[in-house]
mmCIF file of N, CA and C and ligand atoms in Angstrom:
data_model
loop_
_atom_site.group_PDB
_atom_site.id
_atom_site.type_symbol
_atom_site.label_atom_id
_atom_site.label_comp_id
_atom_site.label_asym_id
_atom_site.label_seq_id
_atom_site.Cartn_x
_atom_site.Cartn_y
_atom_site.Cartn_z
ATOM 1 N N MET A 405 36.388 -72.087 6.531
ATOM 2 C CA MET A 405 35.075 -71.844 5.884
ATOM 3 C C MET A 405 34.305 -73.166 5.809
ATOM 4 N N PRO A 406 33.003 -73.164 6.202
ATOM 5 C CA PRO A 406 32.233 -74.417 6.098
ATOM 6 C C PRO A 406 32.167 -74.874 4.638
ATOM 7 N N LYS A 407 32.057 -76.189 4.486
ATOM 8 C CA LYS A 407 32.096 -76.759 3.130
ATOM 9 C C LYS A 407 30.973 -76.221 2.230
ATOM 10 N N THR A 408 29.764 -76.086 2.811
ATOM 11 C CA THR A 408 28.623 -75.654 1.984
ATOM 12 C C THR A 408 28.830 -74.237 1.468
ATOM 13 N N LYS A 409 29.400 -73.388 2.313
ATOM 14 C CA LYS A 409 29.615 -71.997 1.910
ATOM 15 C C LYS A 409 30.650 -71.934 0.787
ATOM 16 N N LEU A 410 31.702 -72.736 0.940
ATOM 17 C CA LEU A 410 32.745 -72.788 -0.086
ATOM 18 C C LEU A 410 32.158 -73.260 -1.417
ATOM 19 N N ALA A 411 31.278 -74.241 -1.331
ATOM 20 C CA ALA A 411 30.670 -74.811 -2.538
ATOM 21 C C ALA A 411 29.845 -73.759 -3.282
ATOM 22 N N LEU A 412 29.298 -72.806 -2.561
ATOM 23 C CA LEU A 412 28.511 -71.751 -3.197
ATOM 24 C C LEU A 412 29.409 -70.624 -3.718
ATOM 25 N N THR A 413 30.489 -70.397 -3.019
ATOM 26 C CA THR A 413 31.369 -69.278 -3.368
ATOM 27 C C THR A 413 32.107 -69.538 -4.673
ATOM 28 N N ILE A 414 32.555 -70.753 -4.872
ATOM 29 C CA ILE A 414 33.355 -71.052 -6.074
ATOM 30 C C ILE A 414 32.562 -70.838 -7.360
ATOM 31 N N PRO A 415 31.340 -71.373 -7.485
ATOM 32 C CA PRO A 415 30.597 -71.106 -8.740
ATOM 33 C C PRO A 415 30.337 -69.621 -8.954
ATOM 34 N N ALA A 416 30.066 -68.888 -7.895
ATOM 35 C CA ALA A 416 29.807 -67.455 -8.029
ATOM 36 C C ALA A 416 31.052 -66.749 -8.559
ATOM 37 N N ALA A 417 32.210 -67.125 -8.061
ATOM 38 C CA ALA A 417 33.464 -66.529 -8.506
ATOM 39 C C ALA A 417 33.740 -66.869 -9.965
ATOM 40 N N LEU A 418 33.466 -68.118 -10.317
ATOM 41 C CA LEU A 418 33.688 -68.555 -11.700
ATOM 42 C C LEU A 418 32.774 -67.790 -12.662
ATOM 43 N N LEU A 419 31.534 -67.590 -12.244
ATOM 44 C CA LEU A 419 30.570 -66.872 -13.074
ATOM 45 C C LEU A 419 31.081 -65.456 -13.327
ATOM 46 N N PHE A 420 31.569 -64.819 -12.280
ATOM 47 C CA PHE A 420 32.077 -63.447 -12.394
ATOM 48 C C PHE A 420 33.260 -63.403 -13.363
ATOM 49 N N ILE A 421 34.178 -64.344 -13.210
ATOM 50 C CA ILE A 421 35.362 -64.382 -14.074
ATOM 51 C C ILE A 421 34.935 -64.605 -15.535
ATOM 52 N N THR A 422 33.981 -65.521 -15.732
ATOM 53 C CA THR A 422 33.518 -65.839 -17.073
ATOM 54 C C THR A 422 32.928 -64.604 -17.740
ATOM 55 N N GLN A 423 32.097 -63.862 -16.986
ATOM 56 C CA GLN A 423 31.484 -62.662 -17.559
ATOM 57 C C GLN A 423 32.546 -61.635 -17.942
ATOM 58 N N SER A 424 33.567 -61.484 -17.089
ATOM 59 C CA SER A 424 34.623 -60.517 -17.380
ATOM 60 C C SER A 424 35.390 -60.916 -18.627
ATOM 61 N N VAL A 425 35.664 -62.212 -18.755
ATOM 62 C CA VAL A 425 36.439 -62.701 -19.890
ATOM 63 C C VAL A 425 35.681 -62.487 -21.189
ATOM 64 N N PHE A 426 34.360 -62.671 -21.143
ATOM 65 C CA PHE A 426 33.592 -62.597 -22.377
ATOM 66 C C PHE A 426 33.076 -61.198 -22.707
ATOM 67 N N ALA A 427 33.231 -60.244 -21.793
ATOM 68 C CA ALA A 427 32.825 -58.866 -22.106
ATOM 69 C C ALA A 427 33.698 -58.375 -23.253
ATOM 70 N N GLU A 428 33.042 -57.845 -24.287
ATOM 71 C CA GLU A 428 33.782 -57.454 -25.493
ATOM 72 C C GLU A 428 33.852 -55.938 -25.629
ATOM 73 N N THR A 429 34.831 -55.503 -26.415
ATOM 74 C CA THR A 429 34.910 -54.099 -26.798
ATOM 75 C C THR A 429 34.632 -53.996 -28.288
ATOM 76 N N HIS A 430 33.679 -53.154 -28.649
ATOM 77 C CA HIS A 430 33.270 -52.965 -30.043
ATOM 78 C C HIS A 430 33.757 -51.599 -30.496
ATOM 79 N N VAL A 431 34.432 -51.538 -31.628
ATOM 80 C CA VAL A 431 34.996 -50.281 -32.104
ATOM 81 C C VAL A 431 34.073 -49.654 -33.144
ATOM 82 N N VAL A 432 33.763 -48.375 -32.947
ATOM 83 C CA VAL A 432 33.039 -47.572 -33.937
ATOM 84 C C VAL A 432 34.020 -46.510 -34.425
ATOM 85 N N THR A 433 34.168 -46.403 -35.742
ATOM 86 C CA THR A 433 35.135 -45.464 -36.301
ATOM 87 C C THR A 433 34.410 -44.325 -36.996
ATOM 88 N N ALA A 434 34.813 -43.096 -36.687
ATOM 89 C CA ALA A 434 34.267 -41.938 -37.394
ATOM 90 C C ALA A 434 34.983 -41.826 -38.733
ATOM 91 N N ILE A 435 34.176 -41.898 -39.797
ATOM 92 C CA ILE A 435 34.742 -41.778 -41.149
ATOM 93 C C ILE A 435 33.975 -40.671 -41.849
ATOM 94 N N GLY A 436 34.644 -39.570 -42.157
ATOM 95 C CA GLY A 436 33.941 -38.413 -42.716
ATOM 96 C C GLY A 436 32.890 -37.962 -41.721
ATOM 97 N N MET A 437 31.653 -37.866 -42.178
ATOM 98 C CA MET A 437 30.549 -37.447 -41.299
ATOM 99 C C MET A 437 29.667 -38.631 -40.937
ATOM 100 N N LYS A 438 30.305 -39.798 -40.754
ATOM 101 C CA LYS A 438 29.535 -40.997 -40.419
ATOM 102 C C LYS A 438 30.225 -41.799 -39.338
ATOM 103 N N PHE A 439 29.409 -42.464 -38.523
ATOM 104 C CA PHE A 439 29.941 -43.471 -37.613
ATOM 105 C C PHE A 439 29.795 -44.822 -38.287
ATOM 106 N N GLU A 440 30.866 -45.595 -38.253
ATOM 107 C CA GLU A 440 30.887 -46.892 -38.926
ATOM 108 C C GLU A 440 31.324 -47.993 -37.962
ATOM 109 N N PRO A 441 30.488 -48.988 -37.662
ATOM 110 C CA PRO A 441 29.093 -49.113 -38.101
ATOM 111 C C PRO A 441 28.181 -48.143 -37.359
ATOM 112 N N MET A 442 27.093 -47.783 -38.035
ATOM 113 C CA MET A 442 26.169 -46.793 -37.478
ATOM 114 C C MET A 442 25.375 -47.369 -36.305
ATOM 115 N N VAL A 443 25.058 -48.664 -36.390
ATOM 116 C CA VAL A 443 24.349 -49.322 -35.293
ATOM 117 C C VAL A 443 25.182 -50.519 -34.839
ATOM 118 N N VAL A 444 25.472 -50.594 -33.558
ATOM 119 C CA VAL A 444 26.170 -51.763 -33.017
ATOM 120 C C VAL A 444 25.258 -52.473 -32.035
ATOM 121 N N LYS A 445 25.247 -53.807 -32.116
ATOM 122 C CA LYS A 445 24.453 -54.627 -31.195
ATOM 123 C C LYS A 445 25.423 -55.339 -30.264
ATOM 124 N N ILE A 446 25.262 -55.094 -28.971
ATOM 125 C CA ILE A 446 26.217 -55.610 -27.993
ATOM 126 C C ILE A 446 25.475 -56.289 -26.846
ATOM 127 N N ALA A 447 26.232 -56.961 -25.995
ATOM 128 C CA ALA A 447 25.651 -57.600 -24.815
ATOM 129 C C ALA A 447 25.845 -56.673 -23.611
ATOM 130 N N PRO A 448 24.936 -56.768 -22.619
ATOM 131 C CA PRO A 448 25.136 -55.979 -21.405
ATOM 132 C C PRO A 448 26.526 -56.250 -20.823
ATOM 133 N N GLY A 449 27.223 -55.197 -20.411
ATOM 134 C CA GLY A 449 28.570 -55.342 -19.875
ATOM 135 C C GLY A 449 29.650 -55.105 -20.909
ATOM 136 N N ASP A 450 29.252 -55.066 -22.191
ATOM 137 C CA ASP A 450 30.228 -54.790 -23.251
ATOM 138 C C ASP A 450 30.543 -53.295 -23.310
ATOM 139 N N THR A 451 31.652 -52.995 -23.986
ATOM 140 C CA THR A 451 32.129 -51.621 -24.120
ATOM 141 C C THR A 451 32.118 -51.222 -25.586
ATOM 142 N N VAL A 452 31.753 -49.981 -25.850
ATOM 143 C CA VAL A 452 31.898 -49.433 -27.198
ATOM 144 C C VAL A 452 33.003 -48.385 -27.150
ATOM 145 N N ARG A 453 33.907 -48.462 -28.120
ATOM 146 C CA ARG A 453 35.009 -47.513 -28.186
ATOM 147 C C ARG A 453 34.903 -46.748 -29.513
ATOM 148 N N TRP A 454 34.825 -45.428 -29.423
ATOM 149 C CA TRP A 454 34.754 -44.579 -30.613
ATOM 150 C C TRP A 454 36.156 -44.085 -30.945
ATOM 151 N N GLU A 455 36.563 -44.307 -32.193
ATOM 152 C CA GLU A 455 37.921 -43.936 -32.609
ATOM 153 C C GLU A 455 37.897 -42.994 -33.811
ATOM 154 N N ASN A 456 39.036 -42.368 -34.052
ATOM 155 C CA ASN A 456 39.202 -41.392 -35.145
ATOM 156 C C ASN A 456 38.248 -40.214 -34.959
ATOM 157 N N MET A 457 38.337 -39.595 -33.780
ATOM 158 C CA MET A 457 37.364 -38.585 -33.370
ATOM 159 C C MET A 457 37.943 -37.158 -33.315
ATOM 160 N N PRO A 458 38.858 -36.752 -34.201
ATOM 161 C CA PRO A 458 39.503 -35.441 -34.035
ATOM 162 C C PRO A 458 38.538 -34.258 -34.023
ATOM 163 N N THR A 459 37.406 -34.373 -34.717
ATOM 164 C CA THR A 459 36.456 -33.246 -34.749
ATOM 165 C C THR A 459 35.056 -33.689 -34.339
ATOM 166 N N HIS A 460 34.993 -34.775 -33.595
ATOM 167 C CA HIS A 460 33.680 -35.354 -33.276
ATOM 168 C C HIS A 460 33.531 -35.606 -31.775
ATOM 169 N N ASN A 461 32.296 -35.941 -31.373
ATOM 170 C CA ASN A 461 32.037 -36.380 -30.000
ATOM 171 C C ASN A 461 30.830 -37.306 -29.998
ATOM 172 N N VAL A 462 30.429 -37.726 -28.814
ATOM 173 C CA VAL A 462 29.278 -38.615 -28.637
ATOM 174 C C VAL A 462 28.361 -37.982 -27.593
ATOM 175 N N GLU A 463 27.098 -37.748 -27.975
ATOM 176 C CA GLU A 463 26.124 -37.180 -27.039
ATOM 177 C C GLU A 463 24.824 -37.962 -27.142
ATOM 178 N N THR A 464 24.358 -38.498 -26.018
ATOM 179 C CA THR A 464 23.057 -39.173 -26.035
ATOM 180 C C THR A 464 21.954 -38.140 -25.814
ATOM 181 N N ILE A 465 20.746 -38.493 -26.261
ATOM 182 C CA ILE A 465 19.618 -37.574 -26.241
ATOM 183 C C ILE A 465 18.554 -38.110 -25.299
ATOM 184 N N GLU A 466 18.070 -37.251 -24.407
ATOM 185 C CA GLU A 466 17.025 -37.634 -23.459
ATOM 186 C C GLU A 466 15.803 -38.141 -24.221
ATOM 187 N N GLY A 467 15.256 -39.250 -23.765
ATOM 188 C CA GLY A 467 14.084 -39.827 -24.426
ATOM 189 C C GLY A 467 14.460 -40.859 -25.476
ATOM 190 N N LEU A 468 15.739 -40.859 -25.871
ATOM 191 C CA LEU A 468 16.199 -41.817 -26.888
ATOM 192 C C LEU A 468 17.233 -42.779 -26.294
ATOM 193 N N VAL A 469 17.149 -42.941 -24.980
ATOM 194 C CA VAL A 469 17.987 -43.910 -24.251
ATOM 195 C C VAL A 469 17.087 -44.601 -23.221
ATOM 196 N N PRO A 470 17.506 -45.762 -22.697
ATOM 197 C CA PRO A 470 16.693 -46.417 -21.667
ATOM 198 C C PRO A 470 16.508 -45.497 -20.448
ATOM 199 N N GLU A 471 15.322 -45.558 -19.863
ATOM 200 C CA GLU A 471 15.016 -44.708 -18.708
ATOM 201 C C GLU A 471 15.993 -44.938 -17.572
ATOM 202 N N GLY A 472 16.403 -43.866 -16.924
ATOM 203 C CA GLY A 472 17.236 -43.978 -15.733
ATOM 204 C C GLY A 472 18.722 -44.103 -16.022
ATOM 205 N N THR A 473 19.117 -44.001 -17.311
ATOM 206 C CA THR A 473 20.544 -44.065 -17.609
ATOM 207 C C THR A 473 21.114 -42.646 -17.683
ATOM 208 N N GLU A 474 22.403 -42.552 -17.399
ATOM 209 C CA GLU A 474 23.050 -41.249 -17.374
ATOM 210 C C GLU A 474 23.360 -40.748 -18.780
ATOM 211 N N LYS A 475 23.243 -39.448 -18.973
ATOM 212 C CA LYS A 475 23.562 -38.861 -20.275
ATOM 213 C C LYS A 475 25.059 -39.020 -20.564
ATOM 214 N N ILE A 476 25.353 -39.340 -21.816
ATOM 215 C CA ILE A 476 26.751 -39.379 -22.262
ATOM 216 C C ILE A 476 27.032 -38.085 -23.001
ATOM 217 N N MET A 477 28.101 -37.402 -22.638
ATOM 218 C CA MET A 477 28.537 -36.206 -23.349
ATOM 219 C C MET A 477 30.061 -36.257 -23.355
ATOM 220 N N SER A 478 30.624 -36.831 -24.427
ATOM 221 C CA SER A 478 32.069 -37.048 -24.429
ATOM 222 C C SER A 478 32.780 -35.754 -24.837
ATOM 223 N N PRO A 479 34.026 -35.579 -24.400
ATOM 224 C CA PRO A 479 34.782 -34.382 -24.772
ATOM 225 C C PRO A 479 35.000 -34.321 -26.285
ATOM 226 N N MET A 480 34.862 -33.145 -26.854
ATOM 227 C CA MET A 480 35.052 -32.950 -28.292
ATOM 228 C C MET A 480 36.481 -33.301 -28.704
ATOM 229 N N GLY A 481 36.583 -34.030 -29.827
ATOM 230 C CA GLY A 481 37.897 -34.277 -30.423
ATOM 231 C C GLY A 481 38.710 -35.382 -29.774
ATOM 232 N N GLU A 482 38.059 -36.196 -28.947
ATOM 233 C CA GLU A 482 38.812 -37.259 -28.271
ATOM 234 C C GLU A 482 38.159 -38.621 -28.496
ATOM 235 N N ASN A 483 39.009 -39.642 -28.650
ATOM 236 C CA ASN A 483 38.473 -41.000 -28.630
ATOM 237 C C ASN A 483 37.787 -41.200 -27.280
ATOM 238 N N TYR A 484 36.812 -42.097 -27.264
ATOM 239 C CA TYR A 484 35.988 -42.216 -26.063
ATOM 240 C C TYR A 484 35.513 -43.645 -25.938
ATOM 241 N N GLN A 485 35.352 -44.117 -24.727
ATOM 242 C CA GLN A 485 34.721 -45.425 -24.576
ATOM 243 C C GLN A 485 33.763 -45.452 -23.406
ATOM 244 N N HIS A 486 32.748 -46.298 -23.540
ATOM 245 C CA HIS A 486 31.711 -46.372 -22.519
ATOM 246 C C HIS A 486 31.253 -47.829 -22.400
ATOM 247 N N THR A 487 31.075 -48.278 -21.169
ATOM 248 C CA THR A 487 30.561 -49.622 -20.918
ATOM 249 C C THR A 487 29.063 -49.531 -20.642
ATOM 250 N N PHE A 488 28.297 -50.338 -21.362
ATOM 251 C CA PHE A 488 26.835 -50.290 -21.271
ATOM 252 C C PHE A 488 26.334 -51.482 -20.466
ATOM 253 N N ASP A 489 25.641 -51.204 -19.371
ATOM 254 C CA ASP A 489 25.139 -52.286 -18.516
ATOM 255 C C ASP A 489 23.646 -52.514 -18.678
ATOM 256 N N LYS A 490 22.892 -51.439 -18.907
ATOM 257 C CA LYS A 490 21.426 -51.578 -18.959
ATOM 258 C C LYS A 490 20.955 -51.831 -20.382
ATOM 259 N N GLU A 491 20.055 -52.810 -20.535
ATOM 260 C CA GLU A 491 19.537 -53.165 -21.854
ATOM 261 C C GLU A 491 18.742 -52.029 -22.484
ATOM 262 N N GLY A 492 18.724 -52.011 -23.794
ATOM 263 C CA GLY A 492 17.901 -51.059 -24.519
ATOM 264 C C GLY A 492 18.667 -50.381 -25.645
ATOM 265 N N ILE A 493 17.962 -49.461 -26.311
ATOM 266 C CA ILE A 493 18.534 -48.725 -27.436
ATOM 267 C C ILE A 493 19.060 -47.380 -26.936
ATOM 268 N N TYR A 494 20.285 -47.056 -27.307
ATOM 269 C CA TYR A 494 20.889 -45.763 -26.983
ATOM 270 C C TYR A 494 21.171 -45.044 -28.302
ATOM 271 N N VAL A 495 20.376 -44.030 -28.615
ATOM 272 C CA VAL A 495 20.639 -43.226 -29.808
ATOM 273 C C VAL A 495 21.597 -42.103 -29.416
ATOM 274 N N TYR A 496 22.599 -41.876 -30.235
ATOM 275 C CA TYR A 496 23.547 -40.799 -29.922
ATOM 276 C C TYR A 496 23.835 -39.982 -31.173
ATOM 277 N N ILE A 497 24.349 -38.790 -30.945
ATOM 278 C CA ILE A 497 24.704 -37.898 -32.052
ATOM 279 C C ILE A 497 26.136 -37.409 -31.882
ATOM 280 N N CYS A 498 26.686 -36.883 -32.957
ATOM 281 C CA CYS A 498 27.876 -36.037 -32.872
ATOM 282 C C CYS A 498 27.324 -34.609 -32.820
ATOM 283 N N THR A 499 27.562 -33.914 -31.721
ATOM 284 C CA THR A 499 26.903 -32.621 -31.488
ATOM 285 C C THR A 499 27.035 -31.652 -32.668
ATOM 286 N N PRO A 500 28.253 -31.391 -33.200
ATOM 287 C CA PRO A 500 28.336 -30.408 -34.288
ATOM 288 C C PRO A 500 27.866 -30.919 -35.649
ATOM 289 N N HIS A 501 27.728 -32.211 -35.826
ATOM 290 C CA HIS A 501 27.471 -32.750 -37.168
ATOM 291 C C HIS A 501 26.146 -33.490 -37.312
ATOM 292 N N ILE A 502 25.259 -33.381 -36.327
ATOM 293 C CA ILE A 502 23.993 -34.116 -36.453
ATOM 294 C C ILE A 502 23.154 -33.552 -37.601
ATOM 295 N N GLY A 503 23.384 -32.281 -37.935
ATOM 296 C CA GLY A 503 22.683 -31.700 -39.086
ATOM 297 C C GLY A 503 22.990 -32.451 -40.372
ATOM 298 N N SER A 504 24.188 -33.022 -40.442
ATOM 299 C CA SER A 504 24.583 -33.836 -41.598
ATOM 300 C C SER A 504 24.235 -35.306 -41.376
ATOM 301 N N GLY A 505 23.512 -35.592 -40.309
ATOM 302 C CA GLY A 505 23.084 -36.966 -40.043
ATOM 303 C C GLY A 505 24.127 -37.785 -39.317
ATOM 304 N N MET A 506 25.122 -37.123 -38.690
ATOM 305 C CA MET A 506 26.159 -37.890 -38.006
ATOM 306 C C MET A 506 25.677 -38.308 -36.621
ATOM 307 N N GLY A 507 25.282 -39.565 -36.547
ATOM 308 C CA GLY A 507 24.826 -40.141 -35.283
ATOM 309 C C GLY A 507 24.815 -41.640 -35.414
ATOM 310 N N GLY A 508 24.395 -42.300 -34.376
ATOM 311 C CA GLY A 508 24.352 -43.752 -34.414
ATOM 312 C C GLY A 508 23.557 -44.286 -33.243
ATOM 313 N N ALA A 509 23.592 -45.585 -33.098
ATOM 314 C CA ALA A 509 22.870 -46.207 -31.996
ATOM 315 C C ALA A 509 23.616 -47.428 -31.494
ATOM 316 N N VAL A 510 23.492 -47.646 -30.195
ATOM 317 C CA VAL A 510 24.009 -48.851 -29.565
ATOM 318 C C VAL A 510 22.797 -49.605 -29.035
ATOM 319 N N ILE A 511 22.635 -50.851 -29.451
ATOM 320 C CA ILE A 511 21.538 -51.674 -28.937
ATOM 321 C C ILE A 511 22.141 -52.698 -27.983
ATOM 322 N N VAL A 512 21.795 -52.552 -26.709
ATOM 323 C CA VAL A 512 22.357 -53.405 -25.657
ATOM 324 C C VAL A 512 21.329 -54.476 -25.306
ATOM 325 N N GLY A 513 21.650 -55.719 -25.557
ATOM 326 C CA GLY A 513 20.723 -56.813 -25.274
ATOM 327 C C GLY A 513 19.438 -56.631 -26.056
ATOM 328 N N GLU A 514 18.305 -56.726 -25.376
ATOM 329 C CA GLU A 514 17.003 -56.563 -26.016
ATOM 330 C C GLU A 514 16.665 -55.075 -26.146
ATOM 331 N N PRO A 515 16.041 -54.686 -27.270
ATOM 332 C CA PRO A 515 15.676 -53.263 -27.463
ATOM 333 C C PRO A 515 14.431 -52.888 -26.654
ATOM 334 N N THR A 516 14.586 -52.863 -25.329
ATOM 335 C CA THR A 516 13.451 -52.737 -24.401
ATOM 336 C C THR A 516 12.665 -51.431 -24.565
ATOM 337 N N ASN A 517 13.322 -50.374 -25.056
ATOM 338 C CA ASN A 517 12.664 -49.070 -25.167
ATOM 339 C C ASN A 517 12.301 -48.732 -26.619
ATOM 340 N N LEU A 518 12.096 -49.770 -27.421
ATOM 341 C CA LEU A 518 11.789 -49.544 -28.842
ATOM 342 C C LEU A 518 10.533 -48.679 -29.016
ATOM 343 N N ASP A 519 9.496 -48.935 -28.190
ATOM 344 C CA ASP A 519 8.256 -48.161 -28.321
ATOM 345 C C ASP A 519 8.480 -46.674 -28.029
ATOM 346 N N ASP A 520 9.302 -46.392 -27.015
ATOM 347 C CA ASP A 520 9.624 -44.982 -26.692
ATOM 348 C C ASP A 520 10.328 -44.319 -27.871
ATOM 349 N N ILE A 521 11.264 -45.054 -28.481
ATOM 350 C CA ILE A 521 12.032 -44.499 -29.599
ATOM 351 C C ILE A 521 11.090 -44.252 -30.780
ATOM 352 N N LYS A 522 10.172 -45.206 -31.006
ATOM 353 C CA LYS A 522 9.221 -45.053 -32.119
ATOM 354 C C LYS A 522 8.306 -43.855 -31.905
ATOM 355 N N ALA A 523 7.987 -43.565 -30.642
ATOM 356 C CA ALA A 523 7.060 -42.475 -30.324
ATOM 357 C C ALA A 523 7.738 -41.105 -30.385
ATOM 358 N N SER A 524 9.064 -41.084 -30.514
ATOM 359 C CA SER A 524 9.767 -39.793 -30.542
ATOM 360 C C SER A 524 9.491 -39.100 -31.875
ATOM 361 N N ASP A 525 9.513 -37.779 -31.847
ATOM 362 C CA ASP A 525 9.202 -37.041 -33.075
ATOM 363 C C ASP A 525 10.469 -36.440 -33.682
ATOM 364 N N ALA A 526 11.554 -37.212 -33.620
ATOM 365 C CA ALA A 526 12.821 -36.721 -34.159
ATOM 366 C C ALA A 526 12.717 -36.497 -35.667
ATOM 367 N N SER A 527 13.290 -35.396 -36.120
ATOM 368 C CA SER A 527 13.258 -35.109 -37.560
ATOM 369 C C SER A 527 14.665 -34.722 -38.026
ATOM 370 N N GLY A 528 14.807 -34.463 -39.310
ATOM 371 C CA GLY A 528 16.100 -34.050 -39.868
ATOM 372 C C GLY A 528 17.147 -35.134 -39.706
ATOM 373 N N GLY A 529 18.390 -34.726 -39.421
ATOM 374 C CA GLY A 529 19.492 -35.672 -39.288
ATOM 375 C C GLY A 529 19.230 -36.686 -38.194
ATOM 376 N N LEU A 530 18.704 -36.191 -37.051
ATOM 377 C CA LEU A 530 18.409 -37.100 -35.932
ATOM 378 C C LEU A 530 17.316 -38.091 -36.325
ATOM 379 N N GLY A 531 16.355 -37.626 -37.102
ATOM 380 C CA GLY A 531 15.276 -38.501 -37.564
ATOM 381 C C GLY A 531 15.822 -39.661 -38.387
ATOM 382 N N ARG A 532 16.816 -39.368 -39.212
ATOM 383 C CA ARG A 532 17.415 -40.431 -40.040
ATOM 384 C C ARG A 532 18.105 -41.473 -39.155
ATOM 385 N N VAL A 533 18.797 -40.991 -38.117
ATOM 386 C CA VAL A 533 19.482 -41.904 -37.190
ATOM 387 C C VAL A 533 18.454 -42.763 -36.448
ATOM 388 N N VAL A 534 17.383 -42.123 -35.987
ATOM 389 C CA VAL A 534 16.337 -42.836 -35.249
ATOM 390 C C VAL A 534 15.690 -43.908 -36.129
ATOM 391 N N ARG A 535 15.401 -43.569 -37.388
ATOM 392 C CA ARG A 535 14.761 -44.549 -38.285
ATOM 393 C C ARG A 535 15.668 -45.760 -38.514
ATOM 394 N N LYS A 536 16.964 -45.498 -38.649
ATOM 395 C CA LYS A 536 17.925 -46.594 -38.836
ATOM 396 C C LYS A 536 17.977 -47.491 -37.592
ATOM 397 N N ALA A 537 17.951 -46.867 -36.415
ATOM 398 C CA ALA A 537 17.983 -47.637 -35.159
ATOM 399 C C ALA A 537 16.737 -48.513 -35.043
ATOM 400 N N ILE A 538 15.567 -47.949 -35.392
ATOM 401 C CA ILE A 538 14.308 -48.712 -35.325
ATOM 402 C C ILE A 538 14.360 -49.897 -36.285
ATOM 403 N N GLN A 539 14.845 -49.626 -37.500
ATOM 404 C CA GLN A 539 14.945 -50.674 -38.524
ATOM 405 C C GLN A 539 15.817 -51.832 -38.036
ATOM 406 N N GLU A 540 16.960 -51.491 -37.449
ATOM 407 C CA GLU A 540 17.888 -52.531 -36.962
ATOM 408 C C GLU A 540 17.297 -53.284 -35.765
ATOM 409 N N ALA A 541 16.593 -52.563 -34.890
ATOM 410 C CA ALA A 541 16.009 -53.205 -33.702
ATOM 411 C C ALA A 541 14.889 -54.153 -34.117
ATOM 412 N N GLU A 542 14.111 -53.746 -35.132
ATOM 413 C CA GLU A 542 13.002 -54.586 -35.555
ATOM 414 C C GLU A 542 13.476 -55.827 -36.302
ATOM 415 N N ALA A 543 14.685 -55.777 -36.834
ATOM 416 C CA ALA A 543 15.243 -56.924 -37.573
ATOM 417 C C ALA A 543 15.836 -57.964 -36.604
ATOM 418 N N MET A 544 15.814 -57.682 -35.303
ATOM 419 C CA MET A 544 16.434 -58.605 -34.339
ATOM 420 C C MET A 544 15.539 -59.809 -34.062
HETATM 421 CU CU1 LIG B 357 31.107 -35.278 -36.065
#
């Protein structure tokens, strides 16, 4: 391998290794009808792991996630984890318990879609989750 090419390859490899080493896993625990913590702030590439989920799940809502991201619909009653790569706010609910306000948000990097979230007309349990997500994003 020519010397110049090698000189470029090594820093690129180191950067990749560094990012992998520093990617974190954040645990959210279902306690009663609440996710704790309700809002987690993470870096792109980090993972969120939901635990203690015997009667719960995680479902993202169209319009309350960054554009172009795939919907999350985790199997009911199972712990679940997801790695978030795209920046923005991801509001999620527990499908059977959102009426009781069981939901939360993951803020990945900068809250790039804050205006979209603010423009949503969510009410009831989902409205409470959305207001909490906005409050946390604005405090950043
Ligand atoms: Cu639930």
